[in-house]
Structure formats: C-alpha cells, structure tokens
XYZ file of C-alpha atoms in Angstrom:
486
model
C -19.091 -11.456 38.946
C -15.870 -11.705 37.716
C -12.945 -9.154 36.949
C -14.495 -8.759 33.564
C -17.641 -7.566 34.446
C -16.972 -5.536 37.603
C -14.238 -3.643 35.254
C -16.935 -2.970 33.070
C -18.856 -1.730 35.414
C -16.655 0.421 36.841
C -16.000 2.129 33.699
C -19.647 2.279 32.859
C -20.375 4.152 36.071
C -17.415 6.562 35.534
C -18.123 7.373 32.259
C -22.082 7.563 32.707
C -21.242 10.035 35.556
C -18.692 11.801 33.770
C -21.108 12.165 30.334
C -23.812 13.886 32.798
C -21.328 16.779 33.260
C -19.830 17.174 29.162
C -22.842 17.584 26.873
C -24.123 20.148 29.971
C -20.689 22.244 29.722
C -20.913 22.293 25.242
C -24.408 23.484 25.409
C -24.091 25.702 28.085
C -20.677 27.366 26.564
C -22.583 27.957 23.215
C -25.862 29.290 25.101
C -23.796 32.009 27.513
C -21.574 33.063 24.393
C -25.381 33.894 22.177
C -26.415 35.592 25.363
C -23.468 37.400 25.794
C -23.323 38.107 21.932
C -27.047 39.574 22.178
C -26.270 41.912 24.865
C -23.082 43.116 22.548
C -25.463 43.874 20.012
C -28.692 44.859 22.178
C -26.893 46.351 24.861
C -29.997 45.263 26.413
C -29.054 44.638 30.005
C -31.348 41.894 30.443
C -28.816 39.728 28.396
C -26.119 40.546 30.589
C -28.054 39.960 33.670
C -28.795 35.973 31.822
C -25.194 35.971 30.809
C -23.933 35.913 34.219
C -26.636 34.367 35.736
C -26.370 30.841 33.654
C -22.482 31.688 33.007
C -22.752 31.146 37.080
C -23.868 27.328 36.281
C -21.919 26.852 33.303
C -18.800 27.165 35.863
C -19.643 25.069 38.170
C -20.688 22.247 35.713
C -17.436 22.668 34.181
C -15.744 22.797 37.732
C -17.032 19.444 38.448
C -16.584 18.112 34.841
C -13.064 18.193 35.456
C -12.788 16.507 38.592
C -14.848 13.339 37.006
C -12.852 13.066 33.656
C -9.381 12.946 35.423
C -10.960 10.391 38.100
C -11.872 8.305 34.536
C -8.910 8.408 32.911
C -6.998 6.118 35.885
C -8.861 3.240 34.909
C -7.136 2.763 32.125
C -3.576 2.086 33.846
C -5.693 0.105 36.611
C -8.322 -2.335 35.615
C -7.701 -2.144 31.256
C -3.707 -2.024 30.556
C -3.900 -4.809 27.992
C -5.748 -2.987 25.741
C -3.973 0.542 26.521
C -1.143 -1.433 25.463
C -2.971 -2.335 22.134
C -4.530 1.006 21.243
C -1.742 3.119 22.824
C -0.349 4.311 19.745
C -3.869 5.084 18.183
C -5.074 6.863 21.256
C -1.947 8.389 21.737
C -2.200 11.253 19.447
C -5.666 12.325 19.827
C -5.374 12.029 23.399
C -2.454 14.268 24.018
C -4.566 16.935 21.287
C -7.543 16.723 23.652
C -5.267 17.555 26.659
C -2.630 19.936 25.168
C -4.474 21.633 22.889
C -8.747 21.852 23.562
C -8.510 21.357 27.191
C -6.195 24.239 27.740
C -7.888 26.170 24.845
C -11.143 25.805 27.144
C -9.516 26.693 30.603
C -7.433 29.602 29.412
C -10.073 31.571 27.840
C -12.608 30.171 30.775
C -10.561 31.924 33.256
C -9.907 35.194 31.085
C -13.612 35.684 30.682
C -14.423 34.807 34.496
C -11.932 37.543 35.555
C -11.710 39.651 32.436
C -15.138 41.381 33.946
C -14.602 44.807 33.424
C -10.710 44.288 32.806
C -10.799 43.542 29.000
C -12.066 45.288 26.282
C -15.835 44.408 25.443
C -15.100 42.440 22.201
C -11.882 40.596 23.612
C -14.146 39.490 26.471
C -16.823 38.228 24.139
C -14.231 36.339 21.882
C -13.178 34.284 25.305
C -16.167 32.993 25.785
C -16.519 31.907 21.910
C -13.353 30.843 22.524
C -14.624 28.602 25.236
C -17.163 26.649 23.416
C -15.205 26.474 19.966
C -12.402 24.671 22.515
C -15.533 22.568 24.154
C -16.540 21.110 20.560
C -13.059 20.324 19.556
C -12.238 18.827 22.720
C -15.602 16.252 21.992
C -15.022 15.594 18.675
C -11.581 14.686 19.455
C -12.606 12.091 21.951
C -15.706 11.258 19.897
C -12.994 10.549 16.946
C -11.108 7.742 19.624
C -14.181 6.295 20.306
C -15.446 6.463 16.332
C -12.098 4.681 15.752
C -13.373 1.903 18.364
C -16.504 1.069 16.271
C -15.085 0.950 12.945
C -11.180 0.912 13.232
C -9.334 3.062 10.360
C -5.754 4.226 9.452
C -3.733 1.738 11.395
C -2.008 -1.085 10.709
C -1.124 -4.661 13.343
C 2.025 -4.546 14.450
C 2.814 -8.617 13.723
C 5.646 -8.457 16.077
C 3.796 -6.768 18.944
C 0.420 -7.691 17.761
C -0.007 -3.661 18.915
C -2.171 -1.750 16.503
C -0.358 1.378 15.017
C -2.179 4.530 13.845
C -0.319 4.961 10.061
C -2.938 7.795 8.896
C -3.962 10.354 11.187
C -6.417 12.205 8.817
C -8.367 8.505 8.215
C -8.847 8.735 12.233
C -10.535 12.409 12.038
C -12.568 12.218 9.033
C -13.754 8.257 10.333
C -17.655 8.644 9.124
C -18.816 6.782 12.213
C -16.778 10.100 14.127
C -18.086 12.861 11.898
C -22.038 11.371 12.189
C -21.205 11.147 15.880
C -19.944 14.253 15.934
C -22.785 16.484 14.296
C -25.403 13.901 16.467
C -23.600 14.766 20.258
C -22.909 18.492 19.071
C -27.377 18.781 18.476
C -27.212 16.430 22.115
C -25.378 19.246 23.830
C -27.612 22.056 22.539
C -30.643 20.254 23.758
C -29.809 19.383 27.093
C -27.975 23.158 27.420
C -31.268 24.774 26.101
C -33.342 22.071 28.600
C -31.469 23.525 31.283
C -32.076 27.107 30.641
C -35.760 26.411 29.774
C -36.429 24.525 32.674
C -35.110 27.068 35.198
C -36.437 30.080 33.406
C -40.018 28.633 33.466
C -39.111 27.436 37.444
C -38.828 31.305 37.691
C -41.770 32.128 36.022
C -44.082 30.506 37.514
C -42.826 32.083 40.899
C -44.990 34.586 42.566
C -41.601 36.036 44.379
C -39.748 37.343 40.933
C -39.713 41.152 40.613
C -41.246 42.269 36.798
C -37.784 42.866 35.619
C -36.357 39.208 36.419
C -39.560 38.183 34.964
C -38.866 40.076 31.882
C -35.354 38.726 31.605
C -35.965 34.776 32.493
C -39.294 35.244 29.834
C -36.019 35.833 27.027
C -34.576 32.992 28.877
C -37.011 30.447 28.662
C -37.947 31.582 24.723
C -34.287 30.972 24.121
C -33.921 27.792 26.454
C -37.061 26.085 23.914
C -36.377 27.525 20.980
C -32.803 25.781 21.173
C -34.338 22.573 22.351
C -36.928 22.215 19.851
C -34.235 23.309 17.135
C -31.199 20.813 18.437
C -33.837 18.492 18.766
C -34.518 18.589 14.692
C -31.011 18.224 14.469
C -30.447 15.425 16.468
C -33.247 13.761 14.952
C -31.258 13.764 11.802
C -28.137 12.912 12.559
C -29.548 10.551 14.497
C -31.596 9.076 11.008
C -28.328 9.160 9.427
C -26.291 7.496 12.015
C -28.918 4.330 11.875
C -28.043 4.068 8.371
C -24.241 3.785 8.817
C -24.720 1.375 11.787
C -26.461 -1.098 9.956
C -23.325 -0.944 6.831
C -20.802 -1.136 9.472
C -22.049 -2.641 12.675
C -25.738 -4.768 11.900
C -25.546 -6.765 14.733
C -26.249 -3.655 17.044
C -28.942 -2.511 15.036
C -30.623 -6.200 14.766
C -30.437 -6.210 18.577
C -32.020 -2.644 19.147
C -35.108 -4.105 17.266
C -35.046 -7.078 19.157
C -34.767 -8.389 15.396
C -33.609 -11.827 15.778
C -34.262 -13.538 12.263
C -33.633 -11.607 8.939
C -36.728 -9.901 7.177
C -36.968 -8.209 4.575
C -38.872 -6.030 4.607
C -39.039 -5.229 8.571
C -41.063 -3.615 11.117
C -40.195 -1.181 13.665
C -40.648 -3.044 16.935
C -42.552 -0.603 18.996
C -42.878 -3.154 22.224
C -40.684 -6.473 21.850
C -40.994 -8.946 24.731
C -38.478 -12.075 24.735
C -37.210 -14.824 26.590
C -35.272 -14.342 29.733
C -31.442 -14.929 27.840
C -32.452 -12.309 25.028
C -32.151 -14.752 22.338
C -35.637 -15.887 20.855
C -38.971 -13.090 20.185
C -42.377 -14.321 21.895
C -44.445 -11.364 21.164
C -43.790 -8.121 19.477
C -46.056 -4.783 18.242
C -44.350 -3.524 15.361
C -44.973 -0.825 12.462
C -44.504 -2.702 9.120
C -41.832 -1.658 6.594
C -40.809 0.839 9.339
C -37.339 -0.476 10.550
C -36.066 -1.431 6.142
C -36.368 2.711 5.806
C -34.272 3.718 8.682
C -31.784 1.031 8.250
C -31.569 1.358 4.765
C -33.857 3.989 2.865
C -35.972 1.680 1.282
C -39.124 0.314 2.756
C -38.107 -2.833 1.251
C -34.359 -3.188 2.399
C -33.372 -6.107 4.207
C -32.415 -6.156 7.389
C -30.220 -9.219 8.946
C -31.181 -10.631 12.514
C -28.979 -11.291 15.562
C -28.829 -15.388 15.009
C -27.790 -15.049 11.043
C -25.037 -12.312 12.248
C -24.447 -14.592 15.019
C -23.615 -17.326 12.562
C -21.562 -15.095 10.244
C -19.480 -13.723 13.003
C -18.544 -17.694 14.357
C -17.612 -18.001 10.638
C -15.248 -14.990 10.145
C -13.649 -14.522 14.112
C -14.041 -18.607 15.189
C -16.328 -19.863 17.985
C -18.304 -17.438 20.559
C -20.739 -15.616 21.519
C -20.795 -12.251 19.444
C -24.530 -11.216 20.524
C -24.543 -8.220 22.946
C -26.876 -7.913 25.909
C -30.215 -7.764 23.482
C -32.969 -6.869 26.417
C -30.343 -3.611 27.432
C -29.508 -2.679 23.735
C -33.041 -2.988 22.704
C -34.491 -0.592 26.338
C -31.549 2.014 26.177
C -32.154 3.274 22.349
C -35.878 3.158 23.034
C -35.473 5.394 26.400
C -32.874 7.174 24.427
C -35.444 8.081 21.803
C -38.600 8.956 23.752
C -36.470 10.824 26.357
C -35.712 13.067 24.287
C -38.355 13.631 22.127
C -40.130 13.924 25.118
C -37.985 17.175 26.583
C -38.658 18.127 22.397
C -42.167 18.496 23.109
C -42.387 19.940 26.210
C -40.544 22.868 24.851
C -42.713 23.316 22.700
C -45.447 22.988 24.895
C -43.714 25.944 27.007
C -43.602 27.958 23.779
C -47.159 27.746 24.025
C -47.615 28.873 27.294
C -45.480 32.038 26.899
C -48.030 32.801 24.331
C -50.875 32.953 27.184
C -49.170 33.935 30.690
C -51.725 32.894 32.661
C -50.650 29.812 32.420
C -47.969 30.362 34.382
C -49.656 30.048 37.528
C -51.045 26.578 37.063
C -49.339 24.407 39.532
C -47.752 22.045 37.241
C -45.252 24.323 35.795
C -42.537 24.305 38.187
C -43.064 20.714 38.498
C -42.837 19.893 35.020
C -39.988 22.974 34.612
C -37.895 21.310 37.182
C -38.408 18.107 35.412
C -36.572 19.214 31.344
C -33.480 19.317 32.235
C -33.517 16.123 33.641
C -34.766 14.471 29.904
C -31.911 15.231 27.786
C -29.195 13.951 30.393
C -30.786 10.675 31.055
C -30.983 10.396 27.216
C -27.862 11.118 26.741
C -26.768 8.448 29.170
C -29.049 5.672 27.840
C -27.201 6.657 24.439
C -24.107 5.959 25.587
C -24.965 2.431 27.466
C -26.776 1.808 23.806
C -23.501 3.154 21.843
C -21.056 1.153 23.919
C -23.248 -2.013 25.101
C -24.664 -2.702 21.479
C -20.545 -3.007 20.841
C -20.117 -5.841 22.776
C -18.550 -8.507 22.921
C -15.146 -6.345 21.221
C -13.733 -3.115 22.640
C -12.511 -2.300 19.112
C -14.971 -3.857 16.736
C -13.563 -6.841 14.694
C -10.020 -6.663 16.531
C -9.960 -6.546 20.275
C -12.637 -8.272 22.681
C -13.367 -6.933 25.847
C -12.632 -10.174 27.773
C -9.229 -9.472 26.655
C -8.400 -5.577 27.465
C -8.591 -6.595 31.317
C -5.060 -5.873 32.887
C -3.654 -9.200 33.554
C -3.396 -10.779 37.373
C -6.172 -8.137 38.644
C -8.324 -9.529 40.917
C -11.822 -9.190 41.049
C -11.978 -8.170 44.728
C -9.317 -5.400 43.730
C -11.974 -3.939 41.313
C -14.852 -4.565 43.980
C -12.759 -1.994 45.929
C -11.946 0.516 43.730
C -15.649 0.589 42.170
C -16.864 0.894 45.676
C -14.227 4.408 46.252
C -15.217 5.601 43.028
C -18.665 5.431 43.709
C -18.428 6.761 46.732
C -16.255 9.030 45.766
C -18.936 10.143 42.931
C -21.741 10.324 45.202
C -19.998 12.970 47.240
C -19.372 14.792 43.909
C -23.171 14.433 42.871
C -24.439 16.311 45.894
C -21.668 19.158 45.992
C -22.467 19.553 42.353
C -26.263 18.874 43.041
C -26.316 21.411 45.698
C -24.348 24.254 44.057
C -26.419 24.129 41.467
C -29.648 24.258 42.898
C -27.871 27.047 45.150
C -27.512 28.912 42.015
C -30.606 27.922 39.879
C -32.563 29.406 43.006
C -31.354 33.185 42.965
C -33.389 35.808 41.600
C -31.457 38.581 39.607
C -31.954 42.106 41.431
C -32.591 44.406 38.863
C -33.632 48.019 39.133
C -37.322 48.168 38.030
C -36.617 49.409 34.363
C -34.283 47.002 33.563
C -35.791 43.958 32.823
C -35.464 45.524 29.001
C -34.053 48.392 28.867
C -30.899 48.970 26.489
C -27.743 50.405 28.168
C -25.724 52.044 25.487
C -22.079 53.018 25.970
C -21.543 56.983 26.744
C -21.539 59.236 24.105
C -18.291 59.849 22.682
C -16.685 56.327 22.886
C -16.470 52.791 21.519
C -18.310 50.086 22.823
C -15.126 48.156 22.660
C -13.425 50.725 24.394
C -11.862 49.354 27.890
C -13.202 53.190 29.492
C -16.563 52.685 27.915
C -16.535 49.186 29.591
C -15.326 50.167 32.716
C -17.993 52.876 32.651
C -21.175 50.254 31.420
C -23.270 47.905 32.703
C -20.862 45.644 32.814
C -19.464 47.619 36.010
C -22.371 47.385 37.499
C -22.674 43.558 39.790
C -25.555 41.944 38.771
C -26.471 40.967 42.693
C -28.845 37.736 43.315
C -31.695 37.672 46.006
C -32.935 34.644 47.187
C-alpha cells in the first residue's frame, strides 16, 4: 500500500476509535441529567443512587474521549496538509466554535457538577449537568456541520488565485440539510447506544443472585429507563435515517447505488436483501431483493427511478474528466447493512427486556447476563459501520465534487512514515482500549449499598426549607456517599 491508503487508514482507525467514545458521552450526558432530574422531582433516592452510579461511567467515557479526539486531530498537520490547506478557511470557524465554545461549555460544567456534590445549591447542580449534554450536542452538531459541508459543499467560494476554498456564508454551513438530517439521525444514535448501555448493565445486575432488594429495586428503574430510551431513539433514528436516504440519493446517488449493490439503473428497484458480486465490486451475479422496495426509500414512490453505479460512473467521467469515481461497492454495500440490522437488533432486544421485567422470573434464566452484556455492544458497532458507510460511500473525493482524496495527502510523505505512525497510534489506542475497557467494567461491576428501605423510598428535604436551599442540600441525601460493594 501506498501513502494514500495507509493515510486513510490511519484516519479510519482514529476516528472509528474515537466515534466509540462520542455517541457513548451524548447519550450518557442526557441519561444522568433525566436521572438526576427525576430524583429533583421524586426525591426518590433510588435516582440519586443511578445518578451517580452511571454519572461514574459517563466520566470515564468522557475522560478517555478526550484523550482520542486530541490524538485525531494531529493527523491533519501530519499525513493530510494539502487539503487542511484547502478547507482551512471553511473548517476554521467551526472548528475553533467546537473548541472555544462547546468543548469548554462541556468541561466547565462537567467539573462543577463532579465537585459541586453537596457544595452547590440543588437546582444549580442539576443545571450543570444539563449544561453538560446541551454543550455535548452542540459540540456534535458542530463537527457533524464540517463533515455535512464535506458531502455537499455550501457557502464558499474557490479562491482562483490560491485555488483555496473560502467559507463566504457561515449560516449556509449550519443550516447545510445534509448537517441538520445528520444531526437529528446521530443525536437518536447517541440515545440508543446511551440507553443500550444502561439497559445492558441494569439487566447484568438483575439477573445477579448477589444484589441486595434495594439495588434490585433501583437497577429495575434502570433497565426500564435504559429500553425504554432504546426502543424510543431507535424510532427516531429509524426516521431520520428514512429521511437521510432520500437526500442521499438528490445529492450523492452514487453512494446509494453502491449500498444496493445497484449497478444498472431500474426503475422501479428492489431492495437488495443479499447481493453477491464479482471479486472488483463492479458487475451483480446473484441478488435476493424485495421489489419496488429500494424506488420508496430513495425517492417516495414505489416507482421512482433509481440510477446504478456504471451510468453514474459514466456521468461523473463526463462532468470531472477520466477516473474511477466508484467507491469500494462490496464495503459500502456490508457496512449500511450491518449498520441497519445492528441496530435494529439492540431495538428489539430492548424490547424483549421490557418483556421480561413484566415476568421476573425470567431473570434467572442463564442467558440474561449473556445477552445483557452483549446491548451495549450493538449500537457502537453500528455506529462505527455508519461511519465507514458515511465516509467510504464518499470516495473517491474528500469534499464531494471538489477535492479527491488522492490529493489531500501532505506532499513528500512517505509511506513508511505513515506505516510508523499508524503502528504508535494503534498501539497507542490499544493501551487506551484496555484502561478504558477495564475502568469500566471496574465500575459496571459495583453494587450500590443501600440501606434496606431505600431501593424506593422518597427522601424529602427537612421541614422548614427549600429543596434548593444549599442547608437543605447539605443536610439530604445528597450528603449521604452512595458507597459501592463489589
């Protein structure tokens, strides 16, 4: 392999890695802020007891979030400073927001609430943590807006003496449609794989023989919360996710032709349930489809037309000149499928586990730790075959219609200089995977020690003061160290 390709797998790797760690922290943030909202409310000290318990992981995903996305962002200096140079002034902006203003928005108010414990007032120590995941959804879209303008470049203009592109309206970059669909369809992502998370270690819980009746009690609220967000975020990304299909095939068809494996235009078309085709990607030898399927989620009709990769092929050689404008079909066509089922798989699971909350004795069957320990695993490998689908089905350009990816690679690097920086940085991410896989499961393990009537039991502030008070809080549950046994 060439410079070219080992670049682009380095920064498929790091970004992969990285996108394990973001959509964990958004959910997460907007899980531990209803918690902690319910126990405001509730004052029912189970809530407090989940707060802090999945608050716990929430940090330490975050922790290591940090470490990977500032590892990421040297690649651009190193192995892709042509095309910095071309998209400075568009990334520029939106960058500098992500960093100056939703980063810090996240940390501050992450570090007030982690230390505010019994310091700040009950309601300025809930608004930190809503604070947190507000700063967590601005800090995606933001990013989600630079990579929006990457698929369907808006409000710049080409530089003819630099041949730089130049951002002339910032608003046009925000409100980008492919940025705003993206937006809604990661924000539903997060939930899911947040709510996976929860659900999966509640029911690991659960189905322990070693939990006291009160931890019970509290991860049973956990693991009705952890499914009924998946199976709700799940609806939503389902739709989003419709809508997003429909935009792709206005503004990028050849990376919807090549997630069907459709290779000649039909109209109408199937939906290409199993596609098998020759070794290069280029030519269909067998396929299962559902007919009509594929015209109604491309375009809302069952008898839209849909183009195929060799007549885009042909109208791409016509508009850009000679090449090869066809993306890796066989990956394009397996990473939206695994996207898909992944995730409707973790879908209906939680539902299954609503089910079994209904009858407890379920619980003890053997297979529900094993399948519990399994969830939270769905949504993240989803997520990541989304990504390779998102960026792969791109290909050949790194901003679609101007910039090709052969060309972004900083010029005079070597391809055994990139051997040796993917190898550190893999390395280098390995070591991070077991810290982070080990704190976790360090964490995920504890059981909450909770008196024997507390699994439900409201805690109301003293009579004669505020719940907001700073002496009622000092005075509260909140005083009181929700210790872990293992």
């Amino acid at each position: 392999m060439g410079a070219v390709d080992l670049a682009r797998w380095q920064f498929g790797i790091t970004t992969v890695y990285h996108f394990l760690f973001v959509p964990l922290s958004i959910g997460l943030s907007a899980i531990v802020a209803g918690l902690q909202t319910a126990w405001f409310v509730t004052k029912a000290r189970r809530y407090l007891t989940l707060t802090k318990f999945f608050g716990t992981i929430f940090i330490v995903n975050f922790a290591v979030g940090i470490v990977t996305g500032l590892i990421q962002e040297f690649q651009f200096g190193m192995n892709w400073s042509a095309y910095s140079r071309f998209v400075g002034d568009i990334f520029g902006v939106p960058l500098a927001i992500e960093g100056l203003l939703a980063f810090f928005l996240e940390s501050t108010f992450l570090g007030l609430w982690v230390f505010g414990w019994n310091r700040l007032p009950r309601v300025v120590h809930l608004g930190c943590i809503w604070l947190v995941a507000i700063g967590t959804q601005i800090s995606a879209y933001v990013i989600l807006s630079v990579n929006a303008w990457m698929q369907h470049p808006v409000g710049y203009r080409i530089d003819p003496a630099t041949g730089r592109a130049e951002l002339t309206d910032f608003t046009a970059l925000l409100t980008n449609p492919v940025a705003i669909q993206a937006g809604l369809h990661t924000a539903a992502a997060c939930l899911l794989t947040g709510g996976a998370l929860v659900a999966g270690v509640a029911f690991w819980h659960l189905a322990r023989p070693s939990a006291t009746d009160a931890a019970r009690a509290a991860f049973r609220t956990a693991a009705k919360v952890g499914s009924g967000v998946v199976v709700a975020a799940a609806l939503g990304v389902v739709v989003t996710g419709d809508s997003m299909m429909k935009l792709m095939t206005q503004l990028q068809p050849m990376k919807v032709a090549a997630a069907e494996g459709l290779f000649d235009t039909e109209q109408p078309a199937g939906f290409s349930l199993l596609t098998l085709g020759t070794a290069d990607g280029r030519r269909e030898l067998w396929s299962f489809r559902f007919p009509d399927l594929l015209s109604f989620l491309a375009t809302g009709s069952f008898t839209g037309k849909v183009e195929g990769v060799n007549q885009l092929q042909a109208k791409a050689v016509a508009a850009f000149g000679p090449g090869d404008y066809v993306p890796n079909v066989p990956v394009t066509y397996w990473s939206f499928r695994l996207m898909m089922g992944l995730g409707l798989l973790a879908a209906f699971l939680a539902l299954v586990g609503l089910l079994v909350l209904r009858k407890p004795g379920l619980l003890a069957n053997r297979w529900v730790p094993r399948v519990a320990l399994t969830v939270p695993f769905l949504p993240l490998l989803a997520n990541s075959f989304g990504w390779l689908f998102t960026e792969g089905g791109r290909q050949p350009w790194l901003a679609y219609g101007l910039f090709q990816t052969a060309d972004g690679v900083s010029p005079g690097t070597a391809a055994w200089q990139v051997a040796v920086s993917l190898a550190v940085f893999t390395i280098v991410y390995g070591v991070l995977a077991v810290v982070e896989f080990g704190l976790l499961r360090r964490v995920a393990r504890q059981v909450p020690d909770l008196p024997p009537d507390d699994g439900d039991q409201a805690s109301p502030a003293p009579p004669g003061r505020d719940s907001g008070d700073r002496d009622a809080e000092d005075s509260d549950d909140a005083d009181r160290p929700v210790t872990f046994a293992y």
